[in-house]
Amino acid sequence: MSANATYIGKAAEYAARSLQRAGLWDLALELPGAETTAVRAGLLTDRFFWQLDQPAAAEAAVTALAREDPTLAGFYEAQLAYTRLLFGLAPRPDDDARVRAGFTAAAQDQRLVNWATLWIGIVTEKFDDAPQPAKQYYTQALDAAVKDEDLLLESYAIRHLGGLTLESGDASGLDDLRRSYQLRAALGARPQTAAAAATYAAALPPGAEAEELKTVAARTARELGLTWLIKSL
């Protein structure tokens, strides 16, 4: 492959990822950058989480990816299984094991370890009801995010740490929720920003700021078809 072709391919993939971050999955899937098996699987897995529709397309894409990159496919497969379990979307008997195996394997891969660590923290908190061990995973993911300047991962890690802090009775967790919201907005990550706005609003005292955040979250959720967020608001 020529250097020019490589550049074009990377530019197209970057464009697809940018559209994904904006919550425009269908447009992203139409770009040449979404033609690679890995990018397509990632886009469809992400869309399924936010919109809770068309699971067959995501599952087929992940199955195709397994022939090329089993670890990455297992990482996405774990996310699909997590979504089914979290939202009660016809979960399968082995979904819990699928979640844990996929994220554990991904944590051994240098490409995926930081995000896999975050996911392991989420599973530990939500499925195992173990906030203290989960906090350790979130902190580890946060440290890695700061080191690598991965602002989206940082926004996820501090959102979950802030939630645990608030649950412990410490109001300083609001600072983490606020920063998570601000980071996502700065990145143009619209689905994540809407979710952060809703979370932050729910933690604030009743008032104008909380209502404004809820309104922004609801409008974005409706525009992008963020199924579970629409229902929660």
PDB file of N, CA and C in Angstrom, residues 20 33 73 78 86 98 106 111 117 127 135 142 162 178 188 194 197 199 205 212 214-215 224 226 233:
ATOM      1  N   GLN A  20     -18.951   8.962  14.767  1.00  0.00           N
ATOM      2  CA  GLN A  20     -19.388   8.103  15.880  1.00  0.00           C
ATOM      3  C   GLN A  20     -19.468   8.910  17.163  1.00  0.00           C
ATOM      4  N   GLY A  33     -14.012   4.750   5.510  1.00  0.00           N
ATOM      5  CA  GLY A  33     -13.266   4.376   6.703  1.00  0.00           C
ATOM      6  C   GLY A  33     -13.942   3.324   7.542  1.00  0.00           C
ATOM      7  N   ALA A  73     -12.465  -8.653  19.051  1.00  0.00           N
ATOM      8  CA  ALA A  73     -13.828  -9.158  18.891  1.00  0.00           C
ATOM      9  C   ALA A  73     -14.415  -9.550  20.237  1.00  0.00           C
ATOM     10  N   ALA A  78     -18.115  -8.693  24.622  1.00  0.00           N
ATOM     11  CA  ALA A  78     -18.403  -8.460  26.038  1.00  0.00           C
ATOM     12  C   ALA A  78     -19.297  -7.238  26.214  1.00  0.00           C
ATOM     13  N   LEU A  86     -27.702  -5.477  30.999  1.00  0.00           N
ATOM     14  CA  LEU A  86     -28.053  -4.232  31.677  1.00  0.00           C
ATOM     15  C   LEU A  86     -29.486  -3.812  31.386  1.00  0.00           C
ATOM     16  N   ARG A  98     -19.494 -14.300  29.435  1.00  0.00           N
ATOM     17  CA  ARG A  98     -18.980 -13.679  28.214  1.00  0.00           C
ATOM     18  C   ARG A  98     -18.422 -12.282  28.525  1.00  0.00           C
ATOM     19  N   ALA A 106      -9.135  -8.685  27.210  1.00  0.00           N
ATOM     20  CA  ALA A 106      -8.750  -7.387  26.651  1.00  0.00           C
ATOM     21  C   ALA A 106      -7.765  -6.660  27.557  1.00  0.00           C
ATOM     22  N   ARG A 111      -3.295  -2.628  23.578  1.00  0.00           N
ATOM     23  CA  ARG A 111      -4.183  -1.701  22.869  1.00  0.00           C
ATOM     24  C   ARG A 111      -5.447  -1.394  23.667  1.00  0.00           C
ATOM     25  N   THR A 117      -9.871  -2.029  31.669  1.00  0.00           N
ATOM     26  CA  THR A 117      -9.813  -1.820  33.115  1.00  0.00           C
ATOM     27  C   THR A 117     -11.039  -1.057  33.601  1.00  0.00           C
ATOM     28  N   PHE A 127     -22.376  -5.520  38.726  1.00  0.00           N
ATOM     29  CA  PHE A 127     -22.757  -6.932  38.803  1.00  0.00           C
ATOM     30  C   PHE A 127     -22.363  -7.571  40.127  1.00  0.00           C
ATOM     31  N   LYS A 135     -13.658   0.903  42.675  1.00  0.00           N
ATOM     32  CA  LYS A 135     -12.957   2.189  42.770  1.00  0.00           C
ATOM     33  C   LYS A 135     -11.490   2.045  42.382  1.00  0.00           C
ATOM     34  N   LEU A 142      -8.255   5.895  35.342  1.00  0.00           N
ATOM     35  CA  LEU A 142      -8.061   7.343  35.342  1.00  0.00           C
ATOM     36  C   LEU A 142      -6.591   7.703  35.215  1.00  0.00           C
ATOM     37  N   GLY A 162     -16.885   9.728  40.706  1.00  0.00           N
ATOM     38  CA  GLY A 162     -17.749  10.736  41.314  1.00  0.00           C
ATOM     39  C   GLY A 162     -19.031  10.126  41.849  1.00  0.00           C
ATOM     40  N   ARG A 178     -19.193  17.134  37.231  1.00  0.00           N
ATOM     41  CA  ARG A 178     -19.119  18.359  36.435  1.00  0.00           C
ATOM     42  C   ARG A 178     -17.971  18.279  35.435  1.00  0.00           C
ATOM     43  N   GLY A 188     -16.835  16.935  21.914  1.00  0.00           N
ATOM     44  CA  GLY A 188     -17.895  16.763  20.935  1.00  0.00           C
ATOM     45  C   GLY A 188     -18.509  15.379  20.972  1.00  0.00           C
ATOM     46  N   ALA A 194     -24.718  14.040  26.686  1.00  0.00           N
ATOM     47  CA  ALA A 194     -26.120  14.011  27.118  1.00  0.00           C
ATOM     48  C   ALA A 194     -26.289  13.147  28.364  1.00  0.00           C
ATOM     49  N   ALA A 197     -24.868  14.978  31.302  1.00  0.00           N
ATOM     50  CA  ALA A 197     -25.750  16.067  31.725  1.00  0.00           C
ATOM     51  C   ALA A 197     -26.881  15.529  32.596  1.00  0.00           C
ATOM     52  N   THR A 199     -26.891  12.718  34.365  1.00  0.00           N
ATOM     53  CA  THR A 199     -26.330  12.235  35.626  1.00  0.00           C
ATOM     54  C   THR A 199     -26.012  13.390  36.567  1.00  0.00           C
ATOM     55  N   PRO A 205     -28.978  19.804  43.482  1.00  0.00           N
ATOM     56  CA  PRO A 205     -30.224  20.190  44.156  1.00  0.00           C
ATOM     57  C   PRO A 205     -31.225  20.678  43.112  1.00  0.00           C
ATOM     58  N   GLU A 212     -32.106  22.887  33.387  1.00  0.00           N
ATOM     59  CA  GLU A 212     -31.478  23.203  32.101  1.00  0.00           C
ATOM     60  C   GLU A 212     -30.690  22.010  31.580  1.00  0.00           C
ATOM     61  N   LYS A 214     -31.207  18.842  32.273  1.00  0.00           N
ATOM     62  CA  LYS A 214     -32.175  17.815  31.861  1.00  0.00           C
ATOM     63  C   LYS A 214     -32.754  18.131  30.486  1.00  0.00           C
ATOM     64  N   THR A 215     -33.041  19.391  30.246  1.00  0.00           N
ATOM     65  CA  THR A 215     -33.591  19.801  28.951  1.00  0.00           C
ATOM     66  C   THR A 215     -32.598  19.542  27.832  1.00  0.00           C
ATOM     67  N   LEU A 224     -30.719  12.149  18.638  1.00  0.00           N
ATOM     68  CA  LEU A 224     -29.824  11.058  18.265  1.00  0.00           C
ATOM     69  C   LEU A 224     -30.450   9.675  18.451  1.00  0.00           C
ATOM     70  N   LEU A 226     -31.291   8.143  21.388  1.00  0.00           N
ATOM     71  CA  LEU A 226     -30.616   7.444  22.487  1.00  0.00           C
ATOM     72  C   LEU A 226     -31.686   6.802  23.376  1.00  0.00           C
ATOM     73  N   LEU A 233     -35.248   9.831  31.112  1.00  0.00           N
ATOM     74  CA  LEU A 233     -35.593  11.245  31.332  1.00  0.00           C
ATOM     75  C   LEU A 233     -37.101  11.465  31.264  1.00  0.00           C
TER      76      LEU A 233
END
